[in-house]
């Protein structure tokens, strides 16, 4: 499809395991964002990739979280040694240029992570 | 630092009523952008509007209207003659540094429109 694609849509894991979440942005979009949505907490910014610039990692909650974007396209968010508080919906978004200037972020449907 | 506050956690209205969703923002930048997004029960966020800090004209799009007031740092969203399909979580967001920063979102307002 032409939209932002995320996988898996649902992931249940045990505490302490590592998980990888994938985001396939819209072709040609240079900016890619990861957000986390917990119940009642709105959207929490995690990390932002813009072209070839160093990513803005200021939102990552701990060093257990990391993300990479290969070839300026697909991105993977990795959570190591998952904890129950990591349970949330992880949303990926992309935009043609930095989202504020371009006017619109396109969001995927999210990956729901449940840590038991 | 930038911040967006949506004080209303949940609102419930009867169909055909008008409803206003409040958004208050904080930033020291002079050039910034404000947004509203809708998240229906299906989960995918949908862009509604963007407004830059130099344009304080109110905007109307069908039953939707937005009131931007720099004096009170507010960017409120009104739905006129609400419908059941308007039921969703609505998020206000802010991008600063001339739009180069990631969007900062408020915690959202859950709107329920009852038939």
CSV table of C-alpha atoms in Angstrom, one decimal:
chain,number,residue,atom,x,y,z
A,1,UNK,CA,0.0,0.0,0.0
A,2,UNK,CA,0.9,3.6,-0.1
A,3,UNK,CA,0.8,4.3,3.6
A,4,UNK,CA,3.1,3.8,6.5
A,5,UNK,CA,3.3,0.1,7.3
A,6,UNK,CA,4.2,-1.3,10.7
A,7,UNK,CA,4.8,-4.8,11.9
A,8,UNK,CA,4.0,-6.7,13.9
A,9,UNK,CA,0.6,-5.3,14.6
A,10,UNK,CA,0.5,-7.1,17.9
A,11,UNK,CA,3.3,-8.5,20.0
A,12,UNK,CA,3.1,-10.3,23.3
A,13,UNK,CA,6.4,-11.1,25.0
A,14,UNK,CA,7.7,-12.1,28.3
A,15,UNK,CA,9.5,-9.7,30.6
A,16,UNK,CA,13.2,-9.7,29.9
A,17,UNK,CA,13.0,-10.6,26.2
A,18,UNK,CA,14.1,-8.4,23.4
A,19,UNK,CA,11.6,-7.1,20.8
A,20,UNK,CA,12.0,-5.5,17.4
A,21,UNK,CA,9.3,-3.4,15.8
A,22,UNK,CA,9.5,-2.5,12.1
A,23,UNK,CA,8.3,0.6,10.2
A,24,UNK,CA,8.2,1.0,6.5
A,25,UNK,CA,7.6,4.7,5.7
A,26,UNK,CA,6.0,6.2,2.6
A,27,UNK,CA,8.4,6.1,-0.3
A,28,UNK,CA,10.3,9.4,-0.6
A,29,UNK,CA,9.6,10.6,2.9
A,30,UNK,CA,12.8,11.8,4.4
A,31,UNK,CA,11.6,12.2,8.0
A,32,UNK,CA,10.6,9.3,10.2
A,33,UNK,CA,9.4,9.4,13.8
A,34,UNK,CA,8.6,6.9,16.5
A,35,UNK,CA,6.1,7.7,19.2
A,36,UNK,CA,4.7,5.6,22.1
A,37,UNK,CA,1.1,5.8,23.2
A,38,UNK,CA,0.3,4.5,26.6
A,39,UNK,CA,-3.2,4.5,28.1
A,40,UNK,CA,-4.0,8.0,29.2
A,41,UNK,CA,-0.6,9.3,28.3
A,42,UNK,CA,-1.0,10.7,24.9
A,43,UNK,CA,1.7,10.4,22.3
A,44,UNK,CA,5.2,10.3,23.7
A,45,UNK,CA,8.0,11.2,21.3
A,46,UNK,CA,10.8,8.6,21.2
A,47,UNK,CA,13.2,9.3,18.2
A,48,UNK,CA,13.3,11.2,14.9
A,49,UNK,CA,15.3,10.6,11.8
A,50,UNK,CA,15.7,13.3,9.2
A,51,UNK,CA,17.6,12.4,6.0
A,52,UNK,CA,21.3,11.8,6.6
A,53,UNK,CA,21.4,13.8,9.8
A,54,UNK,CA,22.1,12.3,13.2
A,55,UNK,CA,18.8,11.1,14.7
A,56,UNK,CA,17.2,13.0,17.5
A,57,UNK,CA,17.2,10.4,20.3
A,58,UNK,CA,16.1,12.8,23.0
A,59,UNK,CA,12.8,11.0,23.7
A,60,UNK,CA,14.2,7.5,24.3
A,61,UNK,CA,13.2,6.6,27.9
A,62,UNK,CA,16.3,4.4,28.6
A,63,UNK,CA,19.3,2.8,27.0
A,64,UNK,CA,17.2,-0.3,26.5
A,65,UNK,CA,15.6,1.5,23.6
A,66,UNK,CA,17.4,2.0,20.3
A,67,UNK,CA,16.4,2.5,16.7
A,68,UNK,CA,18.0,2.5,13.4
A,69,UNK,CA,17.0,3.5,9.9
A,70,UNK,CA,18.7,1.7,7.1
A,71,UNK,CA,19.2,3.3,3.7
A,72,UNK,CA,17.0,6.2,4.6
A,73,UNK,CA,13.9,4.0,4.5
A,74,UNK,CA,12.9,1.2,6.8
A,75,UNK,CA,13.3,1.7,10.5
A,76,UNK,CA,13.6,-0.8,13.4
A,77,UNK,CA,12.9,0.1,17.0
A,78,UNK,CA,14.5,-2.3,19.4
A,79,UNK,CA,13.6,-2.7,23.0
A,80,UNK,CA,16.0,-4.9,25.0
A,81,UNK,CA,15.1,-6.7,28.3
A,82,UNK,CA,11.5,-5.6,28.1
A,83,UNK,CA,9.7,-4.5,31.2
A,84,UNK,CA,6.0,-4.4,31.9
A,85,UNK,CA,6.0,-0.6,31.7
A,86,UNK,CA,7.1,-0.9,28.1
A,87,UNK,CA,3.6,-2.2,27.2
A,88,UNK,CA,2.1,0.4,24.8
A,89,UNK,CA,1.2,1.1,21.2
A,90,UNK,CA,4.3,2.1,19.3
A,91,UNK,CA,3.5,4.4,16.4
A,92,UNK,CA,5.6,5.3,13.4
A,93,UNK,CA,5.1,8.3,11.3
A,94,UNK,CA,6.8,9.7,8.2
A,95,UNK,CA,6.7,13.0,6.4
A,96,UNK,CA,8.1,14.5,3.2
A,97,UNK,CA,10.1,17.1,5.1
A,98,UNK,CA,10.4,17.9,8.8
A,99,UNK,CA,6.8,17.5,10.0
A,100,UNK,CA,6.3,21.0,11.3
A,101,UNK,CA,7.2,22.6,8.0
A,102,UNK,CA,5.6,20.2,5.7
A,103,UNK,CA,2.3,20.2,7.4
A,104,UNK,CA,1.5,16.6,7.9
A,105,UNK,CA,2.8,13.5,9.5
A,106,UNK,CA,1.4,10.2,8.1
A,107,UNK,CA,1.0,7.6,10.8
A,108,UNK,CA,1.0,3.9,10.7
A,109,UNK,CA,-1.6,1.8,12.5
A,110,UNK,CA,0.9,1.0,15.3
A,111,UNK,CA,2.4,-2.0,16.9
A,112,UNK,CA,0.7,-3.0,20.2
A,113,UNK,CA,3.3,-4.4,22.6
A,114,UNK,CA,2.3,-6.4,25.7
A,115,UNK,CA,4.9,-7.4,28.1
A,116,UNK,CA,3.8,-10.1,30.5
B,1,UNK,CA,10.7,23.8,26.4
B,2,UNK,CA,7.6,23.2,24.5
B,3,UNK,CA,4.4,21.8,26.0
B,4,UNK,CA,0.8,21.2,24.9
B,5,UNK,CA,-2.0,20.9,27.5
B,6,UNK,CA,-5.4,19.5,26.7
B,7,UNK,CA,-7.1,19.9,30.0
B,8,UNK,CA,-10.3,18.0,29.0
B,9,UNK,CA,-9.6,14.3,29.3
B,10,UNK,CA,-13.1,13.1,28.2
B,11,UNK,CA,-16.1,14.9,26.9
B,12,UNK,CA,-19.5,13.4,26.2
B,13,UNK,CA,-22.2,15.2,24.1
B,14,UNK,CA,-25.5,14.4,22.6
B,15,UNK,CA,-25.6,14.3,18.8
B,16,UNK,CA,-26.2,17.7,17.2
B,17,UNK,CA,-24.7,19.6,20.1
B,18,UNK,CA,-21.7,21.9,19.5
B,19,UNK,CA,-18.5,21.0,21.3
B,20,UNK,CA,-15.2,22.8,21.8
B,21,UNK,CA,-11.9,21.0,22.6
B,22,UNK,CA,-9.4,23.2,24.3
B,23,UNK,CA,-5.6,23.3,23.6
B,24,UNK,CA,-3.1,25.5,25.3
B,25,UNK,CA,0.6,25.5,24.3
B,26,UNK,CA,3.9,26.8,25.6
B,27,UNK,CA,6.9,27.8,23.6
B,28,UNK,CA,9.5,30.6,23.5
B,29,UNK,CA,9.9,30.3,19.7
B,30,UNK,CA,8.3,33.0,17.6
B,31,UNK,CA,7.9,30.7,14.6
B,32,UNK,CA,6.0,27.5,15.3
B,33,UNK,CA,3.2,25.3,14.0
B,34,UNK,CA,0.1,24.0,15.7
B,35,UNK,CA,-1.8,20.9,14.6
B,36,UNK,CA,-4.9,18.9,15.4
B,37,UNK,CA,-5.1,15.2,14.8
B,38,UNK,CA,-8.0,12.8,15.1
B,39,UNK,CA,-7.6,9.2,16.3
B,40,UNK,CA,-10.8,7.2,15.6
B,41,UNK,CA,-11.5,3.8,17.2
B,42,UNK,CA,-9.6,2.1,14.4
B,43,UNK,CA,-6.5,3.7,15.8
B,44,UNK,CA,-4.8,5.4,12.9
B,45,UNK,CA,-4.1,9.1,13.5
B,46,UNK,CA,-5.6,11.4,10.9
B,47,UNK,CA,-4.3,14.9,10.2
B,48,UNK,CA,-7.0,17.7,10.5
B,49,UNK,CA,-5.2,21.0,10.3
B,50,UNK,CA,-1.9,22.9,10.6
B,51,UNK,CA,-1.6,26.5,11.5
B,52,UNK,CA,1.6,28.6,11.6
B,53,UNK,CA,2.3,31.2,14.3
B,54,UNK,CA,2.0,34.1,12.0
B,55,UNK,CA,-1.5,33.4,10.8
B,56,UNK,CA,-4.2,34.1,13.5
B,57,UNK,CA,-7.1,33.9,11.2
B,58,UNK,CA,-9.7,31.5,12.3
B,59,UNK,CA,-10.4,28.6,10.0
B,60,UNK,CA,-13.6,26.8,9.1
B,61,UNK,CA,-13.9,23.5,7.3
B,62,UNK,CA,-17.4,22.2,7.1
B,63,UNK,CA,-18.5,21.5,10.7
B,64,UNK,CA,-15.0,22.0,12.0
B,65,UNK,CA,-13.6,25.4,13.1
B,66,UNK,CA,-10.4,26.4,14.8
B,67,UNK,CA,-9.7,29.5,16.9
B,68,UNK,CA,-6.1,30.5,17.3
B,69,UNK,CA,-5.3,33.1,19.8
B,70,UNK,CA,-1.7,34.0,20.5
B,71,UNK,CA,-2.6,36.3,23.4
B,72,UNK,CA,-3.8,33.3,25.4
B,73,UNK,CA,-1.6,30.7,23.7
B,74,UNK,CA,-4.6,28.7,22.7
B,75,UNK,CA,-5.7,26.8,19.6
B,76,UNK,CA,-9.2,25.5,20.3
B,77,UNK,CA,-11.2,23.2,18.0
B,78,UNK,CA,-15.0,23.4,17.7
B,79,UNK,CA,-17.2,20.8,16.1
B,80,UNK,CA,-20.6,22.2,15.2
B,81,UNK,CA,-23.7,19.9,15.1
B,82,UNK,CA,-21.7,16.9,16.3
B,83,UNK,CA,-22.3,13.5,14.9
B,84,UNK,CA,-21.6,10.0,16.2
B,85,UNK,CA,-18.8,9.6,13.6
B,86,UNK,CA,-17.0,12.4,15.4
B,87,UNK,CA,-16.4,10.1,18.3
B,88,UNK,CA,-12.6,9.8,18.6
B,89,UNK,CA,-9.6,11.0,20.6
B,90,UNK,CA,-8.4,14.3,19.4
B,91,UNK,CA,-4.8,15.5,19.8
B,92,UNK,CA,-3.4,18.9,19.6
B,93,UNK,CA,0.3,19.2,18.7
B,94,UNK,CA,3.1,21.7,18.4
B,95,UNK,CA,6.3,21.9,16.3
B,96,UNK,CA,8.8,24.6,17.1
B,97,UNK,CA,12.1,26.0,15.8
B,98,UNK,CA,10.4,27.0,12.5
B,99,UNK,CA,8.9,23.5,12.3
B,100,UNK,CA,12.1,21.6,12.5
B,101,UNK,CA,11.4,19.9,15.8
B,102,UNK,CA,9.3,16.7,16.1
B,103,UNK,CA,5.7,17.3,17.0
B,104,UNK,CA,5.0,17.5,20.7
B,105,UNK,CA,1.5,16.2,21.4
B,106,UNK,CA,-1.0,16.8,24.2
B,107,UNK,CA,-2.5,13.9,26.0
B,108,UNK,CA,-5.6,14.0,23.9
B,109,UNK,CA,-9.3,14.5,24.6
B,110,UNK,CA,-11.7,11.6,24.1
B,111,UNK,CA,-14.9,12.8,22.6
B,112,UNK,CA,-18.0,10.6,22.7
B,113,UNK,CA,-21.0,11.7,20.7
B,114,UNK,CA,-24.2,9.9,21.8
B,115,UNK,CA,-27.1,9.4,19.4
